[in-house]
PDB file of C-alpha atoms in Angstrom:
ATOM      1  CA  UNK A   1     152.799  33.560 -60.557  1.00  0.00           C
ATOM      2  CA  UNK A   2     156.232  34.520 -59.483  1.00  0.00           C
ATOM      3  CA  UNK A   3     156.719  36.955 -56.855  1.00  0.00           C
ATOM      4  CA  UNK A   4     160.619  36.498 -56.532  1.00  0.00           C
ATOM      5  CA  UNK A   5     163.005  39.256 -55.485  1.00  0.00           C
ATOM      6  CA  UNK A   6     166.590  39.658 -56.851  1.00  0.00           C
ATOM      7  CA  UNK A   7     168.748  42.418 -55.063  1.00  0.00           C
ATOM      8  CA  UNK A   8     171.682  43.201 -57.323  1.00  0.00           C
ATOM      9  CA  UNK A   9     172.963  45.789 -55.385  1.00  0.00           C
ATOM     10  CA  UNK A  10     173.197  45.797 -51.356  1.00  0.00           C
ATOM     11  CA  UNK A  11     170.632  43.264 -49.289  1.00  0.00           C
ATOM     12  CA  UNK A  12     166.599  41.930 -50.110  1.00  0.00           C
ATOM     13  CA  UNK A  13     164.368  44.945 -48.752  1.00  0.00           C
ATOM     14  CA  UNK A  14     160.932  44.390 -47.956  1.00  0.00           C
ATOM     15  CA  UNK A  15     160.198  47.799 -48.456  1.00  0.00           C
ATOM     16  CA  UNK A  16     159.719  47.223 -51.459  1.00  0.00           C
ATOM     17  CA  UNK A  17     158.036  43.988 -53.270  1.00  0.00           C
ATOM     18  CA  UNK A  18     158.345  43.211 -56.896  1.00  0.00           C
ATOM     19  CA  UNK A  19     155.277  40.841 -58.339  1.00  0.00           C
ATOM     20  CA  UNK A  20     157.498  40.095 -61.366  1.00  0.00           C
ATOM     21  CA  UNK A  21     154.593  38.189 -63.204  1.00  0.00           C
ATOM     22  CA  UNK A  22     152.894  41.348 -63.166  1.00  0.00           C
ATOM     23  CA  UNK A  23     155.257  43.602 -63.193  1.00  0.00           C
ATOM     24  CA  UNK A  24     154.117  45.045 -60.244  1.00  0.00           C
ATOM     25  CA  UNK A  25     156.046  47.287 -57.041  1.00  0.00           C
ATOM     26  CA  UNK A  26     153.671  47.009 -53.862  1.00  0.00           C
ATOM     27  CA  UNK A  27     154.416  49.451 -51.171  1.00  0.00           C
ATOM     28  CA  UNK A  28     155.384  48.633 -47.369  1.00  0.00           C
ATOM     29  CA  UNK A  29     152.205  47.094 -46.028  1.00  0.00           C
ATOM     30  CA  UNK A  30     150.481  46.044 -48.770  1.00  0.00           C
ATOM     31  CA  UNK A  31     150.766  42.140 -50.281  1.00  0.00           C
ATOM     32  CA  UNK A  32     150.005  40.441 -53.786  1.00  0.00           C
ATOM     33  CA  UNK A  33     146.601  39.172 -52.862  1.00  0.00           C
ATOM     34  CA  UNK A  34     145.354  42.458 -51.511  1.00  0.00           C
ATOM     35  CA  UNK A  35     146.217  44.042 -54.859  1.00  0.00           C
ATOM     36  CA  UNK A  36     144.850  41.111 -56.829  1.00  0.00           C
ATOM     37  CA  UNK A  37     141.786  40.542 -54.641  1.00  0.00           C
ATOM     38  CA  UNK A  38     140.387  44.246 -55.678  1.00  0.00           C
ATOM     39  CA  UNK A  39     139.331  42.599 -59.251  1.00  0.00           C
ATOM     40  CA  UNK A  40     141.831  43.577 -61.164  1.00  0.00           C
ATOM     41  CA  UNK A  41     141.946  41.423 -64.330  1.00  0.00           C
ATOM     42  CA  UNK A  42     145.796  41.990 -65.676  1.00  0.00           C
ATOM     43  CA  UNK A  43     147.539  44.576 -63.585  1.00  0.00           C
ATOM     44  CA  UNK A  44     151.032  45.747 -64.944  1.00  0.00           C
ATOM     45  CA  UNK A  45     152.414  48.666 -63.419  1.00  0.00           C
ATOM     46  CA  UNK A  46     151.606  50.420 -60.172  1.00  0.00           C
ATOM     47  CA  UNK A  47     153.134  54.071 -59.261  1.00  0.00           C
ATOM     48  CA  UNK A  48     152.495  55.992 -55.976  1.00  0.00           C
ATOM     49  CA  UNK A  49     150.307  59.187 -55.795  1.00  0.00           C
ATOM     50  CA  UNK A  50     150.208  60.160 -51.836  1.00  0.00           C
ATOM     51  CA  UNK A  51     147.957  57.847 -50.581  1.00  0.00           C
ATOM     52  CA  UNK A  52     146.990  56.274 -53.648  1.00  0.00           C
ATOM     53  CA  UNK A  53     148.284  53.733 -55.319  1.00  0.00           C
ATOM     54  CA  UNK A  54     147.830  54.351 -59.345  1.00  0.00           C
ATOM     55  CA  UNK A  55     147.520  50.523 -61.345  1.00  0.00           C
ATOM     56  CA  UNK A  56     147.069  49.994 -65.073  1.00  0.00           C
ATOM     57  CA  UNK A  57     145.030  47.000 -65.872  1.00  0.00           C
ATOM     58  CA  UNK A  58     145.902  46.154 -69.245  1.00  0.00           C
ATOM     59  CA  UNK A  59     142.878  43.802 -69.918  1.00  0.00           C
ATOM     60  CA  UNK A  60     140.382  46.248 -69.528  1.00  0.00           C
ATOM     61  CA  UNK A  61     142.025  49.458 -70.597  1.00  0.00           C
ATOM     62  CA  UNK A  62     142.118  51.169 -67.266  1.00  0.00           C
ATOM     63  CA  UNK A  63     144.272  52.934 -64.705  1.00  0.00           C
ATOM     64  CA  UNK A  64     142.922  51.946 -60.837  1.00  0.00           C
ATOM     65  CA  UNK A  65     143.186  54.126 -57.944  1.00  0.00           C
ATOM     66  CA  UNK A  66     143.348  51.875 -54.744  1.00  0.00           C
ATOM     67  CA  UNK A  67     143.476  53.880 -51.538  1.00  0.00           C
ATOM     68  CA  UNK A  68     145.825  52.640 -49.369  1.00  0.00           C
ATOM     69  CA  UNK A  69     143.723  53.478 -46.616  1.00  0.00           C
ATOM     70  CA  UNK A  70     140.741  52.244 -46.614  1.00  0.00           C
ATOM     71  CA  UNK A  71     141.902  49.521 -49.781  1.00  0.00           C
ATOM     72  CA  UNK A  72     138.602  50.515 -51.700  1.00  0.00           C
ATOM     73  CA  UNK A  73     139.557  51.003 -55.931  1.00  0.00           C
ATOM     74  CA  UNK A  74     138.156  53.487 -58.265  1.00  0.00           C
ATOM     75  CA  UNK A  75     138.032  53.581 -61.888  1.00  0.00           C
ATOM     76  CA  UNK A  76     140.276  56.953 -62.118  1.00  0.00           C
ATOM     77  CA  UNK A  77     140.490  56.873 -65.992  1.00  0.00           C
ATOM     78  CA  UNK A  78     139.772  54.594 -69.022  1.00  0.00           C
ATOM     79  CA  UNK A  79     136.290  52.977 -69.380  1.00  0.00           C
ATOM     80  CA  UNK A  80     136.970  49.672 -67.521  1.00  0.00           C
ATOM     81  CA  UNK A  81     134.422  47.941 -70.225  1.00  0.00           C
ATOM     82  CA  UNK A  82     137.494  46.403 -72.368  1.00  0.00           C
ATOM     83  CA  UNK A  83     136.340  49.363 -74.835  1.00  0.00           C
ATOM     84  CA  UNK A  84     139.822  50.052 -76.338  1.00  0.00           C
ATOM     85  CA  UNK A  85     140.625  53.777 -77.982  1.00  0.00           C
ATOM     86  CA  UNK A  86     142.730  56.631 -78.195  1.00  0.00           C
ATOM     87  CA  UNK A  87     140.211  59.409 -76.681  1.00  0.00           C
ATOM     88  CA  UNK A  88     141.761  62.013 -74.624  1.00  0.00           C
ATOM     89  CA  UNK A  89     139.412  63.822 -71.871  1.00  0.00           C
ATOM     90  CA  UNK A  90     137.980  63.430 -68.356  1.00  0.00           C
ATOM     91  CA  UNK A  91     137.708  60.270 -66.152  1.00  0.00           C
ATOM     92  CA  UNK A  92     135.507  57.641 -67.774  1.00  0.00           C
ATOM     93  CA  UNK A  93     135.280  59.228 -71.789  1.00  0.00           C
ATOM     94  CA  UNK A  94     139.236  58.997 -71.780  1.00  0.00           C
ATOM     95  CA  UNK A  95     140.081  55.491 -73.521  1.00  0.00           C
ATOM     96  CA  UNK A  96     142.984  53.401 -73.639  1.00  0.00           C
ATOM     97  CA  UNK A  97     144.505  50.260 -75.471  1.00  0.00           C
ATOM     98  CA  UNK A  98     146.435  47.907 -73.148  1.00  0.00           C
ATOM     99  CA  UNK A  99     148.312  51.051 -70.680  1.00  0.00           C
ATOM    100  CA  UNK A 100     151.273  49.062 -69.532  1.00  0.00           C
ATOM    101  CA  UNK A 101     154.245  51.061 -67.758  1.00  0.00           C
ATOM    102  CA  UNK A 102     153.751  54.050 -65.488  1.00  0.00           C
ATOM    103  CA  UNK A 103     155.418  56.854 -63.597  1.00  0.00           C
ATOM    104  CA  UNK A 104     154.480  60.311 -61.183  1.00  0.00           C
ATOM    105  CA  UNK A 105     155.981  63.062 -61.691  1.00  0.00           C
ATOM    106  CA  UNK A 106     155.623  64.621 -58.436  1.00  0.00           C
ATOM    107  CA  UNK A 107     156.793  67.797 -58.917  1.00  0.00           C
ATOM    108  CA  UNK A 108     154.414  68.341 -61.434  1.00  0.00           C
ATOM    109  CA  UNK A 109     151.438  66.346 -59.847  1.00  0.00           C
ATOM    110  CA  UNK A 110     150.782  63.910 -63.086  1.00  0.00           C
ATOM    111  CA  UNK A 111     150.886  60.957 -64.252  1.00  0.00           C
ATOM    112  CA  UNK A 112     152.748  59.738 -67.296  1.00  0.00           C
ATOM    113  CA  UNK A 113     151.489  56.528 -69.208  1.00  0.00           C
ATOM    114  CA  UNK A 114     152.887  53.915 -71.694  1.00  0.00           C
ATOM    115  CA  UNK A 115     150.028  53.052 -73.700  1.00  0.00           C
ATOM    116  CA  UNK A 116     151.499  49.896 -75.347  1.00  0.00           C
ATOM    117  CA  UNK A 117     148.566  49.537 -77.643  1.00  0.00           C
ATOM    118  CA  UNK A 118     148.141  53.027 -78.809  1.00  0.00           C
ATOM    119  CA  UNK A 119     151.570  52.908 -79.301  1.00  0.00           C
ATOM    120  CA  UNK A 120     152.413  56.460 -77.322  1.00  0.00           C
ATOM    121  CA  UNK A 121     152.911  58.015 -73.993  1.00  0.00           C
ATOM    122  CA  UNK A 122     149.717  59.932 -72.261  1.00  0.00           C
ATOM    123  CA  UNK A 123     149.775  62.405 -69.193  1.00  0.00           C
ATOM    124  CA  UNK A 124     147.154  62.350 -66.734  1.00  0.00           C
ATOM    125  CA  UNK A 125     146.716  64.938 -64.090  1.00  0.00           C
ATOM    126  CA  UNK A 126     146.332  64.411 -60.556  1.00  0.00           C
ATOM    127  CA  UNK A 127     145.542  67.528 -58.428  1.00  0.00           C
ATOM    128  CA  UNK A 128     142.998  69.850 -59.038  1.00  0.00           C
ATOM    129  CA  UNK A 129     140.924  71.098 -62.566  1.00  0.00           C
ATOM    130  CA  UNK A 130     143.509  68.583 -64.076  1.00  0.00           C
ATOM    131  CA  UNK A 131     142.852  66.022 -62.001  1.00  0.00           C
ATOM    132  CA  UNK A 132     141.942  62.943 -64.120  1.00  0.00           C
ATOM    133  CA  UNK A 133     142.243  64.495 -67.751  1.00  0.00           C
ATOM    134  CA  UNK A 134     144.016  62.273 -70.005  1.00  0.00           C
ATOM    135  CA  UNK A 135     146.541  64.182 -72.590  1.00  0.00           C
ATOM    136  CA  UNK A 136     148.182  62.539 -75.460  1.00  0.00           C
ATOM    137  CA  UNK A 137     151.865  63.266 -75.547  1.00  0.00           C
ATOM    138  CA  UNK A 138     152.649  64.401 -79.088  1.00  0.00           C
ATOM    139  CA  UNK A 139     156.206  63.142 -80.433  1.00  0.00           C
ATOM    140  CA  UNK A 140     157.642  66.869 -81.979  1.00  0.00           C
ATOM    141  CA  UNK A 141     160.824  64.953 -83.841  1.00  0.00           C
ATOM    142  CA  UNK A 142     158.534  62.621 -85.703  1.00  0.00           C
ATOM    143  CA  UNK A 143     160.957  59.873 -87.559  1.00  0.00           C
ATOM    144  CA  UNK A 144     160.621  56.295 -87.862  1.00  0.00           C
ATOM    145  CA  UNK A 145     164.173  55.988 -85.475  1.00  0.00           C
ATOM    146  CA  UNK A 146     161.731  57.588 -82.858  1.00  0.00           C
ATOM    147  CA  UNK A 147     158.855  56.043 -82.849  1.00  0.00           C
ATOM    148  CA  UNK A 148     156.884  53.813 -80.412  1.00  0.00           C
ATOM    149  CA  UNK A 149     155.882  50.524 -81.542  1.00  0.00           C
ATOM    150  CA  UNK A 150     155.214  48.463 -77.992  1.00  0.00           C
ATOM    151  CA  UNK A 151     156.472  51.292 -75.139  1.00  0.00           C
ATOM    152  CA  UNK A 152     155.723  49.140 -72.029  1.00  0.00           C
ATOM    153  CA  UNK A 153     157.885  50.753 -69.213  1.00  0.00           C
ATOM    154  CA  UNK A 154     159.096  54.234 -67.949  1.00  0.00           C
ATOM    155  CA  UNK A 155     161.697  55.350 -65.532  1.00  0.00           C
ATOM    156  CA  UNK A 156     161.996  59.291 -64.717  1.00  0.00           C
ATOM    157  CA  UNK A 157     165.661  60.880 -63.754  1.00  0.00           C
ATOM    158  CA  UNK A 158     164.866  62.812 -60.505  1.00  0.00           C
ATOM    159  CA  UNK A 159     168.664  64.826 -60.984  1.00  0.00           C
ATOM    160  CA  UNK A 160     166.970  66.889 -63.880  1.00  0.00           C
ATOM    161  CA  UNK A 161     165.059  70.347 -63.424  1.00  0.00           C
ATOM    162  CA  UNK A 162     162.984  69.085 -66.925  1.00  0.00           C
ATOM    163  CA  UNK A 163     160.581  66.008 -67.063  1.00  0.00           C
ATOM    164  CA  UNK A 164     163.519  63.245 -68.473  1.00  0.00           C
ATOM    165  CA  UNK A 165     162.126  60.053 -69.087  1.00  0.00           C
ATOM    166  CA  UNK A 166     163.593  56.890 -70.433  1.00  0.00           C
ATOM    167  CA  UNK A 167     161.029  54.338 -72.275  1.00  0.00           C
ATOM    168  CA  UNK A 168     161.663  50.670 -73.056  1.00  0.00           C
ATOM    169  CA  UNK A 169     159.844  49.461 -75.806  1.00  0.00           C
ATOM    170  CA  UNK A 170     159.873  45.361 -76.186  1.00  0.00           C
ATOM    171  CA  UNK A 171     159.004  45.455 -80.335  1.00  0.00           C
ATOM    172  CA  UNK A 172     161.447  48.163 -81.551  1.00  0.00           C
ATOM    173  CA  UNK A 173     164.133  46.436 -78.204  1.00  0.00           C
ATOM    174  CA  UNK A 174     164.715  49.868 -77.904  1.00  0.00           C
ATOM    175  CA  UNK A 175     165.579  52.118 -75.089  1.00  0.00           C
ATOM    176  CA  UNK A 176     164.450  56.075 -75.975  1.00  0.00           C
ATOM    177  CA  UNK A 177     165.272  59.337 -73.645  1.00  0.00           C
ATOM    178  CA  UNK A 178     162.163  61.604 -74.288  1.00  0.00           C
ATOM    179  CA  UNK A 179     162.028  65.133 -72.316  1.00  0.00           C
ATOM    180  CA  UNK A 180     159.059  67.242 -72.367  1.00  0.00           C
ATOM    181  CA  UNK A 181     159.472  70.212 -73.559  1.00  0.00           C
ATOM    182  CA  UNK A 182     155.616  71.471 -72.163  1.00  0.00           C
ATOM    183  CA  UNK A 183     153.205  69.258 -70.681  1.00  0.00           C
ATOM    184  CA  UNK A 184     152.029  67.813 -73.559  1.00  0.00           C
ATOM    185  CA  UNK A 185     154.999  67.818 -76.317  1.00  0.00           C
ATOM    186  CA  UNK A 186     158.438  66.207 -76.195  1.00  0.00           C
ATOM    187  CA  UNK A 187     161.823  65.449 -78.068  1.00  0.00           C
ATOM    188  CA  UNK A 188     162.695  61.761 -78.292  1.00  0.00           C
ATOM    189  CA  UNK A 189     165.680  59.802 -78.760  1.00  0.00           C
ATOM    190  CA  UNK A 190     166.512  56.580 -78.900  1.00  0.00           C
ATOM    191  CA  UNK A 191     170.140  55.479 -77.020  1.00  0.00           C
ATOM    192  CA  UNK A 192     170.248  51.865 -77.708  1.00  0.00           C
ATOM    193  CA  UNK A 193     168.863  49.175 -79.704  1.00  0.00           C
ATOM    194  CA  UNK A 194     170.900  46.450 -78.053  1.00  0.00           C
ATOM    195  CA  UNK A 195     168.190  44.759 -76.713  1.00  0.00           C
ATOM    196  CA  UNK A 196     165.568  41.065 -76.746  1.00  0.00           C
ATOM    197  CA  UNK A 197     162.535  41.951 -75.563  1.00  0.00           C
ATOM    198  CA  UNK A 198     163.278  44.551 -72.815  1.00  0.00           C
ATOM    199  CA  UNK A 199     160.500  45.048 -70.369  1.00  0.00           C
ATOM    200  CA  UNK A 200     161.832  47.458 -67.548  1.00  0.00           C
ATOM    201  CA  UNK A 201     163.898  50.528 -67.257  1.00  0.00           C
ATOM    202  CA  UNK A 202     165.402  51.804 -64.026  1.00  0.00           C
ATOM    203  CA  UNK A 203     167.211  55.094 -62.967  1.00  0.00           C
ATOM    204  CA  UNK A 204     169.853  55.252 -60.291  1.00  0.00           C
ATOM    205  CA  UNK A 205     171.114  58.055 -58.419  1.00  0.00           C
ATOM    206  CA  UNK A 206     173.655  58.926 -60.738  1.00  0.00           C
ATOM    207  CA  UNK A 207     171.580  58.498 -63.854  1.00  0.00           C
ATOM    208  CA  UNK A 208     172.739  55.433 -64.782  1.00  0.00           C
ATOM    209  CA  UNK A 209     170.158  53.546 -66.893  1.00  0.00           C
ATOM    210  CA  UNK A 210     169.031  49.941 -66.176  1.00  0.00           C
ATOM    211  CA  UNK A 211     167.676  47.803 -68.291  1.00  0.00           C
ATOM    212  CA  UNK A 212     166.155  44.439 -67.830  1.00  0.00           C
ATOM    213  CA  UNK A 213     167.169  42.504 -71.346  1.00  0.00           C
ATOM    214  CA  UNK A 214     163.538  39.920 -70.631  1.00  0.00           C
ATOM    215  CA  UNK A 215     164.767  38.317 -73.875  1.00  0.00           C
ATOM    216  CA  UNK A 216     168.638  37.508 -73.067  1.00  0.00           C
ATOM    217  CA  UNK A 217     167.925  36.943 -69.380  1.00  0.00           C
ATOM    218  CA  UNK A 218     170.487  39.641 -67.978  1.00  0.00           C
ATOM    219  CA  UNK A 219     170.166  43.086 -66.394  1.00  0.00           C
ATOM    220  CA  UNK A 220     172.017  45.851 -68.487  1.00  0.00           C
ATOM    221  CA  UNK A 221     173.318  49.241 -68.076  1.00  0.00           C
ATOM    222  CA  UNK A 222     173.336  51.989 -70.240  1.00  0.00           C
ATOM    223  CA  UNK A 223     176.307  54.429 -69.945  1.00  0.00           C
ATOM    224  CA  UNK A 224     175.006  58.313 -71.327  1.00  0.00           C
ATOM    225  CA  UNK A 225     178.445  59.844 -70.146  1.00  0.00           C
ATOM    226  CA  UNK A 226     180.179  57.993 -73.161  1.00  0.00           C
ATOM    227  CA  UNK A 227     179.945  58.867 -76.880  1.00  0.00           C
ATOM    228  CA  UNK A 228     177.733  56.020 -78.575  1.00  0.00           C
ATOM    229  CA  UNK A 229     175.705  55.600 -75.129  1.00  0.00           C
ATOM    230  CA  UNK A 230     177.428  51.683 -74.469  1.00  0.00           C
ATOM    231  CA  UNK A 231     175.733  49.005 -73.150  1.00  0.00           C
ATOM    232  CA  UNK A 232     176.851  46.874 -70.642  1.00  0.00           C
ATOM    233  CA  UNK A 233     175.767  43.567 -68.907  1.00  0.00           C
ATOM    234  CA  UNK A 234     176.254  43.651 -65.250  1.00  0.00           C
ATOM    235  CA  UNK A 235     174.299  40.685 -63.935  1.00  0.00           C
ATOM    236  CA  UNK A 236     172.563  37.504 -66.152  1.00  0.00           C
ATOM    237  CA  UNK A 237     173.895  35.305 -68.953  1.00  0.00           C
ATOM    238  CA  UNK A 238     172.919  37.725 -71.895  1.00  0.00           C
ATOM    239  CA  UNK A 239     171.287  35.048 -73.825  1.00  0.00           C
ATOM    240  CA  UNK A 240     168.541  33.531 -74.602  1.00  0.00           C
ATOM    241  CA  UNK A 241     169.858  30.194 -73.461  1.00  0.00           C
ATOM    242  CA  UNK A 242     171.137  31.251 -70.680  1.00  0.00           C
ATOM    243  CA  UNK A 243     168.115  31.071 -68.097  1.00  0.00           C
ATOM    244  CA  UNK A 244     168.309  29.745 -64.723  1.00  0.00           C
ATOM    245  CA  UNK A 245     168.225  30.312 -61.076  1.00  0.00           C
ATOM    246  CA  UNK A 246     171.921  31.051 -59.567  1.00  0.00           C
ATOM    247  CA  UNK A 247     172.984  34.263 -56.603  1.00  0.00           C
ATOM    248  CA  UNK A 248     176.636  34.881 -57.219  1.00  0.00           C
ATOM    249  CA  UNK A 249     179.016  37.848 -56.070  1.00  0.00           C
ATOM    250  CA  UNK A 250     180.094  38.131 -59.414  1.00  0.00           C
ATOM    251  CA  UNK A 251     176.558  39.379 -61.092  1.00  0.00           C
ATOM    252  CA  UNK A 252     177.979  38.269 -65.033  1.00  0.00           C
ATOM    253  CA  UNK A 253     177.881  34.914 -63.134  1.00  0.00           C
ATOM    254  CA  UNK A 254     174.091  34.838 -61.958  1.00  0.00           C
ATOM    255  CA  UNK A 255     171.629  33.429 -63.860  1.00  0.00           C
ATOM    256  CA  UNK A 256     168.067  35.215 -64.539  1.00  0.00           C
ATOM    257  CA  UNK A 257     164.628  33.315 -66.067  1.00  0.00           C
ATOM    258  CA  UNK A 258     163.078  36.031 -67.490  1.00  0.00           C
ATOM    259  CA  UNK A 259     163.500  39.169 -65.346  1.00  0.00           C
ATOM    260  CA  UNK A 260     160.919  41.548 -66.084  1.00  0.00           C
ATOM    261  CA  UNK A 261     160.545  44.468 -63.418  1.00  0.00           C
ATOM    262  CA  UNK A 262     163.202  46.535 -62.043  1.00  0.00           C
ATOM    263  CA  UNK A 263     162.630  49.124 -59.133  1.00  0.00           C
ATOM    264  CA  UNK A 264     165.574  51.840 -57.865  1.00  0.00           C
ATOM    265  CA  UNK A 265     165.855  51.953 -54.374  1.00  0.00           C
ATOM    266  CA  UNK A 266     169.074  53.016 -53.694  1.00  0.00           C
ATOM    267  CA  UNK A 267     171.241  53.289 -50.624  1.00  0.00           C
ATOM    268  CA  UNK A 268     172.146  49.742 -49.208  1.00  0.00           C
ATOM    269  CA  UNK A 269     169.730  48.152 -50.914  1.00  0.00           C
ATOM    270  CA  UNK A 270     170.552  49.343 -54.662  1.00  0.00           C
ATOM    271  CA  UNK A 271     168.715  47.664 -57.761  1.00  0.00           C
ATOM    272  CA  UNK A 272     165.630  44.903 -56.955  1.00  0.00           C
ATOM    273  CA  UNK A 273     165.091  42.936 -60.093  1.00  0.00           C
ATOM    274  CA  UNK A 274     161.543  41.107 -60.341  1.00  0.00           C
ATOM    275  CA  UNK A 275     162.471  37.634 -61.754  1.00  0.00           C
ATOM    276  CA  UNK A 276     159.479  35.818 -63.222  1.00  0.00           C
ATOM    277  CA  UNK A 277     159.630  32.274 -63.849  1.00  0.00           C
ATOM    278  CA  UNK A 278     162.673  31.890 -60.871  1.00  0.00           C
TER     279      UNK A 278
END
């Protein structure tokens, strides 16, 4: 397994750690064999709830809660039995089929979930009688341009007063904006299909939209401001060909082997790419 960080923008943070095998962002303190030695059996995403950390294992249909304080995990929600389903409820009876990407929402104290398998996006509450009830997020613009096929990863705009999501789903190579229009109910639409296989999704500051292109080896931006939403490369070959392992100034000349995570950080230290087989 690769754990190899690529800053694209600014210096390498260890603030921040990208497993990009796993597609995985460990907070400060916390290494790859702590999260791996809790039993997890194919952990994907991780998001940050307080003093939690929130994990989907894919394998057996489960999200983890692993305190950061005393590093002992829970089964929060899912029945961790490989028992695959679409259920929605409490803890335990709530099922899942292969939850991949995941997000908090602070502001709103839940949890939203891609559930590749299911094909759709779930909320999960996290603070009080909602805590642990699973939701299934109903779609309200049902079309075949809008629909899920393999969403694996989520990245929320924090500039927005809504809940503004973006969604990259590897078998449509899609990237979709969805806002939730209530807790459980949203408008989707998809910005770009000019995409191989893209497995992460990344918000800056200014609401650009990254992309990591898994398939074509290159990081990507999406441009909302413009009519037609562009997409850009700005670091990677863009081709399936064109893998490798190669820093440069000049990011259209740096070469990517299957970059898979992406995490936001900002500031100095800008966009951290997970790169999986460098």
């Amino acid at each position: 397994m690769s754990a190899f960080v690529r800053p694209i923008v600014g210096r390498k943070s260890w603030l921040g750690l990208l497993a990009a095998g796993l597609g995985l962002a460990v907070g400060l303190g916390q290494t790859i064999d702590t999260v791996l030695s809790t039993g997890l059996l194919e952990p994907y995403s991780v998001a940050v709830d307080r003093n939690n950390y929130l994990i989907t294992d894919s394998a057996q249909n489960v999200i983890i809660k692993l305190s950061s304080d005393t590093g002992i995990t829970t089964n929060f929600v899912g029945f961790a039995s490989f028992e695959r389903g679409t259920n929605d409820g409490y803890g335990t009876f709530a099922r899942f089929h292969k939850p991949r990407g995941l997000l908090v929402v602070p502001w709103e104290t839940n949890l939203i979930v891609a559930d590749t398998g299911n094909q759709r996006l779930r909320r999960v509450g996290l603070s009080g009688a909602d805590n642990g009830k699973v939701e299934t997020i109903t779609i309200l613009n049902t079309s075949a341009e809008n629909r899920f096929l393999s969403p694996v990863a989520l990245a929320l705009d924090n500039r927005t007063n809504d809940i503004r999501l973006y969604v990259a789903d590897e078998q449509t190579r899609s990237v979709y904006r969805v806002i939730l229009t209530n807790r459980t109910e949203a408008i989707v639409t998809r910005l770009s299909t000019n995409f191989f296989r893209p497995r992460a999704v990344a918000v800056d500051d200014s609401g650009r939209i990254f992309v990591a292109d898994t398939g074509n080896n290159c990081i990507k931006v999406i441009d909302v401001s413009k009519p037609g939403n562009p997409v850009n490369i700005i670091a990677g070959s863009g081709t399936p060909e064109g893998f490798g392992f190669k820093d440069s100034p000049d990011g259209k000349q740096a070469l990517f082997d299957s970059p898979v995570s992406l995490l936001w950080v900002g500031g100095n230290l800008g966009l951290l790419v997970g790169d999986e087989r460098n």
